[in-house]
Amino acid sequence: NMSPTQWDFPAELCCRPMAFVALTGLDVTYNAVHRAIWDAFCVNRRADRVPISFKVLPGDHEYPKCRTKRTSYEWYIPKGILKTGWMNKHLNLVPALVVVFYELDWDEAQWKEKQSECATKVEIVRQTLQGRNTKVAVVLIQKKTPLPPVSIGEDVIASERAAALCNACDLSGKSLFVLPHTDHLVGYIIRLENAFYEHAQTYYYTEIRRVKSHKEFLNKTTHQLLFVRHQFKIAFFSELKQDTQNALKNYRAAYNLVHELRAHETNILEIKTMAGFINYKICRLCFQHNTPLDAIAQFRKHIDLCKKKIGSAELAFEHAAWMSKQFQAFGDLFDEEQAAYYAQERKQLAILLCSHESSVAYPSPDPLETPTGVLDFYGQRPWRQGILSFDLSDPEKEKAGILALQLKEREVPHSELIIALLSNAVAQFKKYKCPRMKSHLMVQMGEEYYHAKDYTKALKLLDYVMCDYRSERWWTLLTSILTTALKCSYLMAQVKDYITYSLELLGRALASTLKDDQKSRIEKNLIKVLMNESPDPEPDTDPTAVKTAQKLWADRISLAGSNVFTIEVQDYIPFVQCKARFQSPSFHVDAPVELHVYLKPDCPHPIRFSKLCINFNNQEYNQYCVVEEAYQSNNILEQSTQGTLCLVPGKTRKFSFKFVAKTEDVGKKIEITAVDLILDSDTGRCVVLNWRGGGGDAASSQEALQATRSFRRRPKLPESEVDWESIAIQASTMVISRVPKMSVQLRHEPPALTNEMYCLVVTVKSLEDTVAKDVWLTAGLKPGQDANLTQTTHVTLNGTEICDDSHPALLPDIPIGDLQPGEKVEKPLYVRCGTVGTRIFLVHVAYAVNTVVEDQEVVCKCHKDEVITIETVVPFDVTVKFITTKFEHLDRVYAEIPFLLMIDILSASPWALTILTSQLKLAPSMVAVDQVDSQVEKVILQTGESASECFCLQCPPVPDGQNGVASGLYIISWKRSSAAESAPLVNTVITLPHVIVETIPLHVHADLPSFGRVRESLPVKYNLQNKTSLVQDVEISVEPSDAFMFSGLKQIRLRILPGTEQEMLYNFYPLMAGYQQLPSLSINLLRFPNFSSQLLRRFLPTRIFVKPQGRQPDEASIEAA
Amino acid sequence: MKMREGGLFLSLICFEVISKSVLLFWLFQNYPLYIKSVATENELKFHYTVHTSLDVVDEKISAMGKALVDQRELYLGLLYPTEDYKVYGYVTNSKVKFVMVVDSSNTALRDNEIRSVSISAGYRRCFYIAV
């Protein structure tokens, strides 16, 4: 009875109580009919069936004897609260109802005999139940189907015999049932069991009444225990009766009564046991009633009331076990973690109380043995059952009992229990997203595994949560975890883990959480491991486990190979801090790359490392950054500050490195990929502390952040010392090319003019001290600009002719050769820009020069870039106009009627331009009236000046529907006036605008002198041409003018044949001098009524200049002269 | 430095007020900044208690939503009652947390008293950290 499960609640407590009904007279083994009846009772019982627990019992089954009823309680003293067998008795042994099955049909021939046999069976049952209130019922199994209800009255025999049978058996009519054995068996059975259920409820009701009736006999002094017992029984019977409300009420009452009991060390276990039982019942019923809050409140109350009731100090582990059980039983709904917590406490107490010397023997005779093998009352001690006195009559027996319990407790697999509870809780917290609770539980599990000596699992769990505590910087907690982990790794002789945990425990983060002697011990052990020796065992470790561990360590020592342990420290906070920094974010290739590595140990003792090396992305450099120091291994901890790699705690040590970058790394980054600090011993073990990048570990970024946030002033340090916090890691640097010593100058006359060969003179002068070799020039449009610019920009070295589009925009690799110091080279370049706009030009000079860096001859490639922005503008603004021969503006021209093309050339260039010639290339739709030779040959235009030329043209008739015709091209050939003779001519081509051509039916023009003279006849000839293929009737009239008299036809109507012309002759006689209005000719075309004479007037002069009358040379005056 | 001493002084007054408080924690985000422990025995257990109570702090803050977080201060109240101790929490908008562990049996302590103490202590402590 002292098994590890002694604290488990008994099954009869945890089950749902159901009315117990015994079925007798059924032979379920050999009788098929009986078997079918039994199956109908118990197979596939669904939830809607009444809650009855059935049992088939023989007719002469002996039920538990009923003790003679007590008539007085006066002299009765109870020996305990609740007998251990009581619940089971009422659940499984004492039925509420015994049913006697009997095969008997109403028309049975031998009725009399059968009836008395049945009565005998009933009597036997009654006798075994003597003194109990258990009901008895009889079920007659009949082969015949009962008659329908209408005929019942006719079945006189049936009712007579039923009455007789009841009489014979001393049964009420309600207790006699008929079960026809037909197809509808289950239906009949359900009706039967409902009837049974009613009987059972009556039974439990009477039981409750019976228990209650005892109350009046009880007194508070001697019967305290009975108050609890009776209340519990009433509640339990209520449950059996399925009256859960009353059950709950009575359990609550019982619970209060339990706590009213006088508690003493001797009976505290019994009180707690009963309180636990009742609490369980209450909580269970609360959940069943769907009032979980009531359950929780009850549970809280229960724990508060009981947690201080520890009882015997020597058996305190029992209390913890009991507490654990309380939580565990409630666990699914409440708080598994607490169950685990108490399980842990139980273990702690067990260790404290039960660690007897091995010589202590288990007491004999076994005080835990009882004559029956079980206890009479719940929660009593086996060696003093039923003794209520608080005085211990037999202290020796008591001592033996306690010792027996303690020794038994030692055998309990505490850790297993704890781990099981914890892992349940972990799952729960995982579900409810409580990461820290989960972590905490995992720590506890890990520690429990450690205690259970399952170090692999312990380490796995601890290792899993370490980084959570590390990242949240809970150092005290991390220290505690690491301490356990260190023990595990020691006990398993896991060298690498041992080293890792040691160096983190020595690290700065955890330094304050450990005592100096602890740190000292850890460091010494670490050194021992390095020297291939066994470390000292960790304190508080199991001696037998230590023995195994020592053997394992010895094996490790003899094992050769795989003795290099690389520890990637960025995941830890090791006892050395490292920061590496390039002295500059970039270095010129002709200067050495400088690099400092700072190391600062936090361990208690100075420590010697054997090697420091730095790894770069270009491994070529690795060889230049190594510090190595050979020494005897037993000197690792020696207080010698002489060695360069001997680091003193708290002091920052700086290591400087210098190396020359490879010329091929120009333009690339040099990155520190890792810093390795090596603890080595000549005995073969080697630990590599590996910092990824330029140093830093799991805590350093946060520290740096805190340092920047902090307003605290940094302590002033002596010159020689470095403030650790102010050192920033610089893990990469850029190699950049040497600063060129070369001057590049550009000479030119901006802006560039469209399409000209723009001259850009590049002067390269070496300022180097030695020969600049292989000078190359690359010049042209700077790459990366608009693609259109690339297509319209062309660069060439030949300036004597206009280059075509095949020339590139950027002219690469123009060889210059070598340049002596001070030597200068001039290179003219010619650029043709086809479009206006802004262009950026690049002149790139590349060369090589020999220099000496750190006594090392290096060929440095240098280059110098010069960038220039050049604007391109048009040389001329050219405007083209169509005008009439009268110089009037024309928005359209008329077929076969001459007009003028006027071209104005305005110089837009800031420089003087020389127009050598111009050329008019007419389209086929245009015809020159006379010559089209250039009129602007060799004209020089200064800025803002303009030149014009004019051509007389006419258009042949155009087909109908086509009104716009091309005019042709105008080409200006020019160059800068300043340009050399050899400079090519630039042709600027202007496309002349399209013009609308119209045909008119009649053309008229006048022939008249360029001027008139007062009172001198002015002959005027009007010429009218019919441009149509029709005969035209024309009305002509001349409107007089004040300034003229005239002769000729004033009004006429004439007819002009197709294609012919008609002349009209007039003599005008000017009367006044000056610009005078000519008499106007009004023409009316009868065939074209819409044709306006206004249009025709445009072709005719409207005014003429009339000179005054010339004074005749006075003959007299001549003579006088 | 004066402010720093003042902070400590005030926190000591708090200790007199809450004579039965076991442990005071100031945290920035979730890092412990300052720990003042009255209990000498089983201190580790309290550290675990405070650490795990941060789960509740996180949950409470996220449950309150952004609007409330933006307010000047957040008294979180009772984080969770363990068997023997009660854990209270308080958060400032500068993410400084203040966690206090009080003996469960100390029923004389009222919620609003704890609130006022934690607020004043929390502010002084912020000041101290800033200085």
Short mmCIF file of C-alpha atoms in Angstrom, two decimals, chain A residues 217-423:
data_model
loop_
_atom_site.label_atom_id
_atom_site.label_comp_id
_atom_site.label_asym_id
_atom_site.label_seq_id
_atom_site.Cartn_x
_atom_site.Cartn_y
_atom_site.Cartn_z
CA PHE A 217 -27.64 11.08 18.74
CA LEU A 218 -24.27 12.71 18.08
CA ASN A 219 -22.46 15.10 20.34
CA LYS A 220 -19.80 17.57 19.33
CA THR A 221 -17.14 16.33 21.70
CA THR A 222 -16.79 12.67 20.96
CA HIS A 223 -18.37 12.43 17.57
CA GLN A 224 -16.58 15.07 15.60
CA LEU A 225 -15.40 12.50 13.11
CA LEU A 226 -18.92 11.19 12.66
CA PHE A 227 -20.19 14.58 11.64
CA VAL A 228 -17.82 14.51 8.73
CA ARG A 229 -18.49 10.88 7.96
CA HIS A 230 -22.25 11.24 7.96
CA GLN A 231 -22.16 14.39 5.90
CA PHE A 232 -19.94 12.64 3.39
CA LYS A 233 -22.22 9.63 3.28
CA ILE A 234 -25.30 11.76 2.71
CA ALA A 235 -23.51 13.50 -0.12
CA PHE A 236 -22.35 10.23 -1.61
CA PHE A 237 -25.83 8.66 -1.41
CA SER A 238 -27.17 11.82 -3.05
CA GLU A 239 -24.78 11.24 -5.86
CA LEU A 240 -25.95 7.66 -6.17
CA LYS A 241 -29.46 9.03 -6.27
CA GLN A 242 -28.27 11.39 -9.05
CA ASP A 243 -29.23 14.37 -6.94
CA THR A 244 -26.01 16.25 -7.65
CA GLN A 245 -27.23 19.58 -6.25
CA ASN A 246 -27.82 18.07 -2.85
CA ALA A 247 -24.63 16.07 -3.16
CA LEU A 248 -22.66 19.27 -3.72
CA LYS A 249 -24.40 20.97 -0.81
CA ASN A 250 -23.56 18.11 1.50
CA TYR A 251 -19.99 17.78 0.29
CA ARG A 252 -19.48 21.46 1.00
CA ALA A 253 -20.84 20.97 4.46
CA ALA A 254 -18.57 17.96 4.91
CA TYR A 255 -15.59 19.98 3.71
CA ASN A 256 -16.24 22.67 6.30
CA LEU A 257 -16.64 20.02 8.98
CA VAL A 258 -13.33 18.41 8.07
CA HIS A 259 -11.55 21.65 8.75
CA GLU A 260 -13.35 22.00 12.04
CA LEU A 261 -11.71 18.80 13.26
CA ARG A 262 -9.04 19.23 15.83
CA ALA A 263 -5.82 18.76 13.93
CA HIS A 264 -2.71 17.23 15.39
CA GLU A 265 0.43 15.82 13.93
CA THR A 266 -1.00 12.37 14.37
CA ASN A 267 -4.21 12.91 12.44
CA ILE A 268 -3.19 15.62 9.99
CA LEU A 269 -2.71 13.10 7.21
CA GLU A 270 -6.22 11.75 7.74
CA ILE A 271 -7.70 15.24 7.73
CA LYS A 272 -5.83 16.22 4.59
CA THR A 273 -6.73 12.97 2.88
CA MET A 274 -10.43 13.47 3.56
CA ALA A 275 -10.23 17.18 2.69
CA GLY A 276 -8.59 16.23 -0.57
CA PHE A 277 -11.31 13.67 -1.33
CA ILE A 278 -14.12 16.03 -0.57
CA ASN A 279 -12.46 18.89 -2.42
CA TYR A 280 -12.12 16.64 -5.41
CA LYS A 281 -15.81 15.75 -5.25
CA ILE A 282 -16.82 19.40 -4.98
CA CYS A 283 -14.64 20.51 -7.89
CA ARG A 284 -15.85 17.64 -9.99
CA LEU A 285 -19.50 18.44 -9.34
CA CYS A 286 -18.88 22.14 -10.02
CA PHE A 287 -17.47 21.31 -13.41
CA GLN A 288 -20.37 18.92 -13.99
CA HIS A 289 -22.74 21.81 -13.17
CA ASN A 290 -20.77 23.96 -15.59
CA THR A 291 -19.63 26.39 -12.91
CA PRO A 292 -15.86 26.18 -13.31
CA LEU A 293 -15.31 29.43 -11.42
CA ASP A 294 -16.85 27.86 -8.34
CA ALA A 295 -14.49 24.96 -8.83
CA ILE A 296 -11.47 27.23 -9.03
CA ALA A 297 -12.57 29.20 -6.00
CA GLN A 298 -13.04 25.98 -4.04
CA PHE A 299 -9.67 24.71 -5.12
CA ARG A 300 -7.95 27.97 -4.09
CA LYS A 301 -9.66 27.80 -0.72
CA HIS A 302 -8.64 24.20 -0.35
CA ILE A 303 -4.98 24.94 -1.12
CA ASP A 304 -4.93 27.97 1.15
CA LEU A 305 -6.41 25.96 4.01
CA CYS A 306 -4.16 22.98 3.58
CA LYS A 307 -0.81 24.21 2.42
CA LYS A 308 0.36 25.07 5.91
CA LYS A 309 -0.79 21.75 7.32
CA ILE A 310 2.52 20.05 6.84
CA GLY A 311 2.30 17.63 9.70
CA SER A 312 5.27 15.65 10.84
CA ALA A 313 8.48 17.42 9.92
CA GLU A 314 10.18 14.10 9.35
CA LEU A 315 7.60 13.23 6.75
CA ALA A 316 7.34 16.68 5.14
CA PHE A 317 7.87 15.10 1.73
CA GLU A 318 4.48 13.50 2.20
CA HIS A 319 2.87 16.88 2.41
CA ALA A 320 4.56 18.00 -0.80
CA ALA A 321 3.46 14.79 -2.48
CA TRP A 322 -0.05 15.40 -1.29
CA MET A 323 0.01 19.01 -2.55
CA SER A 324 1.34 17.84 -5.88
CA LYS A 325 -1.48 15.36 -6.09
CA GLN A 326 -4.08 18.03 -5.40
CA PHE A 327 -2.85 20.07 -8.34
CA GLN A 328 -2.38 17.11 -10.56
CA ALA A 329 -5.89 15.86 -10.00
CA PHE A 330 -7.08 19.30 -10.90
CA GLY A 331 -4.45 19.65 -13.56
CA ASP A 332 -6.34 19.20 -16.78
CA LEU A 333 -8.44 22.18 -15.84
CA PHE A 334 -6.14 24.18 -13.73
CA ASP A 335 -2.44 24.39 -13.18
CA GLU A 336 -0.13 21.56 -14.00
CA GLU A 337 2.93 23.67 -13.23
CA GLN A 338 2.05 23.77 -9.55
CA ALA A 339 1.72 20.01 -9.47
CA ALA A 340 5.25 19.81 -10.80
CA TYR A 341 6.37 22.42 -8.33
CA TYR A 342 5.13 20.35 -5.40
CA ALA A 343 6.55 17.21 -6.89
CA GLN A 344 9.92 18.98 -6.89
CA GLU A 345 9.43 20.09 -3.34
CA ARG A 346 8.57 16.56 -2.38
CA LYS A 347 11.82 15.43 -3.88
CA GLN A 348 13.81 18.10 -2.09
CA LEU A 349 12.26 17.10 1.20
CA ALA A 350 12.81 13.44 0.50
CA ILE A 351 16.49 14.14 -0.10
CA LEU A 352 16.62 16.08 3.12
CA LEU A 353 14.72 13.61 5.27
CA CYS A 354 15.29 10.23 3.77
CA SER A 355 19.04 10.14 3.21
CA HIS A 356 19.71 7.59 5.88
CA GLU A 357 22.98 5.75 6.06
CA SER A 358 22.89 2.55 4.11
CA SER A 359 23.33 0.71 7.40
CA VAL A 360 19.89 1.77 8.53
CA ALA A 361 17.74 -1.30 8.04
CA TYR A 362 14.09 -1.33 7.19
CA PRO A 363 12.25 -1.92 10.46
CA SER A 364 11.03 -5.38 11.22
CA PRO A 365 8.28 -6.27 11.67
CA ASP A 366 7.12 -3.97 8.87
CA PRO A 367 5.11 -1.26 10.64
CA LEU A 368 3.29 -0.63 7.39
CA GLU A 369 1.87 -4.12 7.25
CA THR A 370 -1.70 -4.51 8.48
CA PRO A 371 -3.41 -7.80 9.16
CA THR A 372 -5.82 -7.32 6.23
CA GLY A 373 -3.30 -5.71 3.93
CA VAL A 374 -5.46 -2.61 3.74
CA LEU A 375 -6.30 0.30 5.98
CA ASP A 376 -9.59 0.50 7.77
CA PHE A 377 -9.91 4.27 7.48
CA TYR A 378 -8.68 6.66 4.86
CA GLY A 379 -5.58 8.61 5.83
CA GLN A 380 -4.56 6.70 8.95
CA ARG A 381 -1.23 5.21 9.87
CA PRO A 382 -1.00 1.46 9.48
CA TRP A 383 0.76 1.02 12.82
CA ARG A 384 -1.87 2.83 14.85
CA GLN A 385 -5.15 2.44 13.09
CA GLY A 386 -8.24 3.65 14.84
CA ILE A 387 -6.31 5.33 17.63
CA LEU A 388 -7.68 8.77 18.13
CA SER A 389 -5.49 9.89 20.97
CA PHE A 390 -3.05 12.62 20.12
CA ASP A 391 -0.52 11.10 22.52
CA LEU A 392 1.78 8.60 21.01
CA SER A 393 1.43 5.55 23.16
CA ASP A 394 4.35 3.76 21.58
CA PRO A 395 7.08 6.20 20.46
CA GLU A 396 9.32 3.36 19.30
CA LYS A 397 6.64 2.05 17.01
CA GLU A 398 6.07 5.57 15.76
CA LYS A 399 9.77 5.99 15.00
CA ALA A 400 9.89 2.70 13.16
CA GLY A 401 6.84 3.71 11.14
CA ILE A 402 8.33 7.01 10.12
CA LEU A 403 11.61 5.35 9.20
CA ALA A 404 9.74 2.82 7.09
CA LEU A 405 7.95 5.61 5.27
CA GLN A 406 11.18 7.51 4.72
CA LEU A 407 12.92 4.47 3.34
CA LYS A 408 10.01 3.76 1.07
CA GLU A 409 10.07 7.37 -0.13
CA ARG A 410 13.67 6.94 -1.17
CA GLU A 411 12.60 4.40 -3.74
CA VAL A 412 10.12 6.76 -5.38
CA PRO A 413 11.28 7.83 -8.86
CA HIS A 414 10.67 11.49 -8.09
CA SER A 415 12.31 12.83 -11.21
CA GLU A 416 10.16 10.71 -13.46
CA LEU A 417 7.05 12.02 -11.77
CA ILE A 418 8.25 15.60 -11.95
CA ILE A 419 9.31 15.37 -15.58
CA ALA A 420 5.97 13.88 -16.56
CA LEU A 421 4.12 16.69 -14.82
CA LEU A 422 6.44 19.33 -16.27
CA SER A 423 6.13 18.12 -19.80
#
